[in-house]
Structures are given as structure tokens and as C-alpha cells.
Short mmCIF file of C-alpha atoms and ligand atoms in Angstrom, two decimals:
data_model
loop_
_atom_site.label_atom_id
_atom_site.label_comp_id
_atom_site.label_asym_id
_atom_site.label_seq_id
_atom_site.Cartn_x
_atom_site.Cartn_y
_atom_site.Cartn_z
CA MET A 1 -12.15 -16.21 11.61
CA GLU A 2 -13.89 -18.00 8.83
CA LYS A 3 -13.51 -18.30 5.10
CA VAL A 4 -15.16 -15.62 2.94
CA THR A 5 -16.43 -15.82 -0.63
CA PHE A 6 -16.24 -13.05 -3.24
CA LYS A 7 -16.96 -13.36 -6.97
CA GLY A 8 -17.35 -17.11 -6.52
CA LEU A 9 -13.81 -17.45 -5.09
CA SER A 10 -12.99 -18.67 -1.59
CA PHE A 11 -10.55 -16.78 0.66
CA GLU A 12 -9.07 -17.93 3.95
CA PRO A 13 -7.90 -15.88 6.97
CA TYR A 14 -4.26 -14.84 6.56
CA ILE A 15 -3.24 -11.88 8.76
CA LYS A 16 -5.30 -10.69 11.73
CA ASN A 17 -5.92 -7.01 12.36
CA GLU A 18 -3.99 -7.11 15.66
CA GLU A 19 -0.94 -8.39 13.81
CA ILE A 20 -1.35 -5.70 11.14
CA GLN A 21 -1.51 -2.97 13.81
CA LYS A 22 1.70 -4.27 15.38
CA GLU A 23 3.60 -3.99 12.10
CA VAL A 24 2.00 -0.62 11.28
CA LYS A 25 3.33 0.72 14.60
CA ARG A 26 6.79 -0.70 13.90
CA VAL A 27 6.96 0.93 10.45
CA ALA A 28 5.51 4.22 11.79
CA ALA A 29 8.22 4.33 14.45
CA GLU A 30 10.91 3.83 11.75
CA ILE A 31 9.43 6.63 9.65
CA THR A 32 9.14 8.91 12.69
CA LYS A 33 12.84 8.38 13.41
CA ASP A 34 13.98 8.78 9.79
CA CYS A 35 11.94 11.98 9.29
CA GLU A 36 12.91 13.74 12.49
CA GLY A 37 13.22 17.50 11.90
CA GLU A 38 11.64 17.22 8.43
CA SER A 39 8.18 17.98 7.06
CA PRO A 40 7.38 14.82 5.09
CA ILE A 41 4.43 14.56 2.73
CA PHE A 42 2.68 11.19 2.65
CA LEU A 43 1.28 10.24 -0.74
CA CYS A 44 -1.47 7.66 -0.40
CA VAL A 45 -2.05 5.63 -3.56
CA LEU A 46 -5.81 5.18 -3.87
CA ASN A 47 -7.94 3.24 -3.67
CA GLY A 48 -6.28 0.27 -1.96
CA ALA A 49 -3.93 2.10 0.43
CA PHE A 50 -6.51 4.28 2.16
CA VAL A 51 -7.01 1.97 5.16
CA PHE A 52 -3.28 1.39 5.71
CA ALA A 53 -2.49 5.09 5.15
CA ALA A 54 -5.07 6.16 7.76
CA ASP A 55 -3.60 3.82 10.38
CA LEU A 56 0.05 4.50 9.48
CA PHE A 57 -0.29 8.30 9.30
CA ARG A 58 -1.91 8.47 12.74
CA GLU A 59 0.96 6.47 14.25
CA VAL A 60 3.64 8.77 12.85
CA ASP A 61 4.80 11.27 15.46
CA ASN A 62 5.67 14.35 13.38
CA ARG A 63 3.83 17.67 13.75
CA GLU A 64 4.92 18.85 10.27
CA ALA A 65 3.67 15.75 8.41
CA GLU A 66 1.03 16.14 5.67
CA ILE A 67 -0.92 13.63 3.63
CA THR A 68 -2.34 13.78 0.12
CA PHE A 69 -3.80 11.33 -2.36
CA ILE A 70 -3.20 10.05 -5.86
CA ARG A 71 -5.19 7.48 -7.77
CA TYR A 72 -3.91 4.71 -10.03
CA LYS A 73 -5.58 1.61 -11.35
CA SER A 74 -3.88 -1.50 -12.73
CA TYR A 75 -5.86 -4.54 -11.62
CA GLN A 76 -8.84 -6.26 -13.16
CA GLY A 77 -10.21 -9.17 -11.13
CA THR A 78 -7.33 -11.17 -9.62
CA SER A 79 -4.58 -10.38 -12.15
CA THR A 80 -2.67 -7.30 -13.24
CA THR A 81 -3.43 -5.72 -16.62
CA GLY A 82 0.18 -4.54 -16.93
CA GLU A 83 -1.14 -1.10 -17.76
CA VAL A 84 -1.35 1.64 -15.12
CA LYS A 85 -3.89 4.45 -15.45
CA GLU A 86 -3.66 7.73 -13.51
CA ILE A 87 -7.16 8.73 -12.47
CA LEU A 88 -6.42 11.44 -9.87
CA GLY A 89 -3.22 13.49 -10.07
CA LEU A 90 -0.96 15.26 -7.57
CA HIS A 91 -1.35 19.03 -7.18
CA GLU A 92 0.85 19.76 -4.15
CA ASP A 93 4.32 21.29 -4.47
CA ILE A 94 6.81 18.64 -3.34
CA GLU A 95 10.04 20.42 -4.27
CA GLY A 96 12.68 19.95 -1.57
CA ARG A 97 10.43 17.72 0.55
CA THR A 98 10.61 14.08 1.54
CA VAL A 99 7.76 12.20 -0.12
CA ILE A 100 6.60 8.94 1.42
CA ILE A 101 4.56 6.91 -1.06
CA VAL A 102 2.04 4.74 0.78
CA GLU A 103 0.99 1.60 -1.12
CA ASP A 104 -1.24 -1.28 -0.09
CA ILE A 105 0.84 -3.80 -1.99
CA VAL A 106 3.87 -3.91 -4.26
CA ASP A 107 3.31 -6.74 -6.71
CA THR A 108 5.11 -6.31 -10.07
CA GLY A 109 6.25 -2.86 -8.90
CA THR A 110 4.88 -1.23 -12.08
CA THR A 111 2.67 1.29 -10.25
CA ALA A 112 5.40 2.27 -7.78
CA SER A 113 8.16 2.62 -10.39
CA GLN A 114 5.96 4.73 -12.66
CA LEU A 115 5.00 6.94 -9.73
CA ILE A 116 8.62 7.32 -8.55
CA ALA A 117 9.67 8.32 -12.09
CA SER A 118 6.89 10.89 -12.42
CA LEU A 119 7.65 12.40 -8.98
CA GLY A 120 11.38 12.69 -9.71
CA VAL A 121 10.89 15.60 -12.13
CA ARG A 122 9.26 17.66 -9.35
CA LYS A 123 12.58 17.75 -7.47
CA PRO A 124 11.64 16.27 -4.09
CA LYS A 125 14.43 15.96 -1.52
CA ALA A 126 13.85 12.20 -1.31
CA ILE A 127 11.25 9.63 -2.32
CA LYS A 128 10.55 6.77 0.08
CA LEU A 129 8.20 3.86 -0.52
CA ALA A 130 6.13 2.38 2.33
CA THR A 131 3.98 -0.65 1.62
CA LEU A 132 1.74 -2.83 3.73
CA LEU A 133 2.47 -5.93 1.66
CA PHE A 134 5.37 -6.85 -0.61
CA LYS A 135 5.44 -9.82 -3.02
CA PRO A 136 9.19 -10.05 -3.78
CA ASP A 137 8.71 -13.02 -6.15
CA SER A 138 6.36 -11.02 -8.43
CA LEU A 139 8.66 -8.03 -8.81
CA SER A 140 9.47 -7.22 -12.45
CA THR A 141 10.99 -3.75 -11.89
CA ASP A 142 14.10 -2.73 -9.96
CA ILE A 143 12.38 -0.88 -7.13
CA LYS A 144 12.93 -1.68 -3.48
CA PRO A 145 10.38 -0.61 -0.84
CA ASP A 146 11.98 1.31 2.05
CA TYR A 147 9.34 0.28 4.59
CA VAL A 148 7.45 -3.05 4.48
CA CYS A 149 4.96 -4.42 7.01
CA PHE A 150 4.78 -7.95 5.55
CA ASN A 151 6.70 -9.85 2.86
CA ILE A 152 4.30 -12.40 1.33
CA PRO A 153 4.30 -15.07 -1.38
CA SER A 154 2.75 -14.29 -4.79
CA LYS A 155 -0.84 -15.09 -3.90
CA PHE A 156 -3.95 -12.98 -4.30
CA ILE A 157 -4.86 -11.06 -1.11
CA LEU A 158 -8.06 -9.37 0.08
CA GLY A 159 -9.22 -7.09 2.88
CA TYR A 160 -7.87 -4.12 4.90
CA GLY A 161 -8.22 -1.94 1.80
CA LEU A 162 -7.34 -4.58 -0.80
CA ASP A 163 -10.14 -5.47 -3.19
CA ILE A 164 -11.48 -7.83 -5.77
CA ASP A 165 -13.21 -5.65 -8.36
CA GLY A 166 -13.99 -3.03 -5.69
CA LEU A 167 -15.25 -5.48 -3.06
CA ALA A 168 -13.87 -6.66 0.31
CA ARG A 169 -11.97 -3.46 1.18
CA ASN A 170 -13.89 -3.19 4.47
CA LEU A 171 -12.73 -6.52 5.88
CA LYS A 172 -10.69 -5.74 9.01
CA ASP A 173 -8.33 -8.69 8.54
CA ILE A 174 -6.35 -9.84 5.49
CA TYR A 175 -7.42 -12.95 3.56
CA VAL A 176 -5.66 -15.07 0.92
CA LEU A 177 -7.15 -16.89 -2.05
CA SER A 178 -7.67 -20.55 -1.08
CA ASN A 179 -5.70 -23.16 -3.01
CA ASP A 180 -8.97 -24.90 -3.92
CA SER A 181 -10.06 -21.66 -5.70
CA GLU A 182 -7.09 -21.51 -8.09
P1 IMP B 1 1.85 -3.50 -9.21
O1 IMP B 1 1.83 -2.27 -10.06
O2 IMP B 1 1.90 -4.76 -10.04
O3 IMP B 1 2.96 -3.50 -8.17
O4 IMP B 1 0.47 -3.61 -8.46
C1 IMP B 1 0.06 -2.65 -7.62
C2 IMP B 1 -1.44 -2.64 -7.45
O5 IMP B 1 -2.08 -3.86 -7.86
C3 IMP B 1 -1.75 -2.51 -5.99
O6 IMP B 1 -1.78 -1.17 -5.59
C4 IMP B 1 -3.11 -3.20 -5.87
O7 IMP B 1 -4.15 -2.30 -6.11
C5 IMP B 1 -3.09 -4.26 -6.96
N1 IMP B 1 -2.77 -5.62 -6.41
C6 IMP B 1 -1.62 -6.31 -6.54
N2 IMP B 1 -1.66 -7.50 -5.91
C7 IMP B 1 -2.90 -7.57 -5.34
C8 IMP B 1 -3.56 -8.56 -4.51
O8 IMP B 1 -3.01 -9.62 -4.15
N3 IMP B 1 -4.83 -8.24 -4.12
C9 IMP B 1 -5.47 -7.08 -4.48
N4 IMP B 1 -4.89 -6.14 -5.23
C10 IMP B 1 -3.62 -6.38 -5.67
MG1 MG B 2 -6.83 -2.78 -6.46
#
């Protein structure tokens, strides 16, 4: 694996796809166990989570499981704008069901906490949060992800769905911003 360059910034290999798949399977097995006998609805937060959600959902062994999509946007370049915009809303009835939010990354937690608050009024049975990546040191809200593949330091990440201004989502592995780029 070699360094990649996007928007004039250099990124180095960080987590290989094989390693990602291992953790996805682990988390999927946990969800399968916790949702036994239920009909959970997975809520994929677009755009970033679509790659993770596709892999995770296919590893979950539950014949009653459904998946749907919601779209939020909070990032511009490599830093958060602090403002979250809903671009595509949720139309499914979630009353009495277990909702599993699927995020690519929980950074400040703003997106996730806003989403959890807006879902609460629809009376779901439970709301769980599954994230590929979690930056505990960046957290500025009091949310706690229920399922995490990787805890990482507060550095900018790319690939496997994560983007820089829409680019790099199709990299199979995860990359981190090089120190010499900061
Ligand atoms: P939060 O609301 O601050 O938790 O940020 C959530 C969203 O910011 C994620 O769904 C990502 O789209 C984006 N984000 C946060 N950190 C990164 C990163 O390191 N790389 C790419 N996108 C990121
Ligand atoms: Mg993004």
C-alpha cells in the first residue's frame, strides 16, 4: 500500500480492508445476537456510511432485518462546520422497532445526537448506534456508540466510504492524513 494524494494533501495507509472485514464480522455477530427474535431496521447515514452499511448488513444473520437511508451533511474539506443539514429524510414507520443507526464515523457526535433526538419522537423500541470509526477525543456530545469497529485518534481519515469533498470514497482501505500534510 502506498501513499495517496487528494486535494494536495498526502494520506498514508492506516487500516487494510482485511482488517476492516474482520471487525465488521465481529460487530455483525454482536448485532445478530442482540437482535435475536426482533425485526431491526438499519438506518444508514449517507453518504459516508454506504460502504460500511453494505458490508455490515450482509453479515447480519436476521431474516426480518430491513435497511433504509437518511442523508446528513456536516463536513467541508477536512474540518466540521458544526452545522448539520438534513438532505434526505426518513419515511419508514419505526414505532416499536429497534433502529440501528449506521455511521461511518463518530467525530464530535453532533450528527448522531441530532439524529437520535429526532428519532426519539417516533417512538422506536430502542435506538442503537453502530459506527465503523469512533474518535473518542473529539466527542463534544454525551452520546456513546453501542457498536464500534475501531477507536481512533482525532486525525482526518479517508477511504472505505469516507471522503474529502466527495473524493476517495472508493478506496478499499482506510488512509490517514500524513503528519507532513498538517
Ligand atoms: P460528527 O457530527 O462531528 O460526529 O461528524 C460526523 C460526520 O463527519 C461523519 O459522518 C463524516 O461524514 C464526517 N467526518 C468526521 N470525521 C471525518 C474524517 O476523519 N474523515 C472524513 N469524514 C469525517
Ligand atoms: Mg463526509
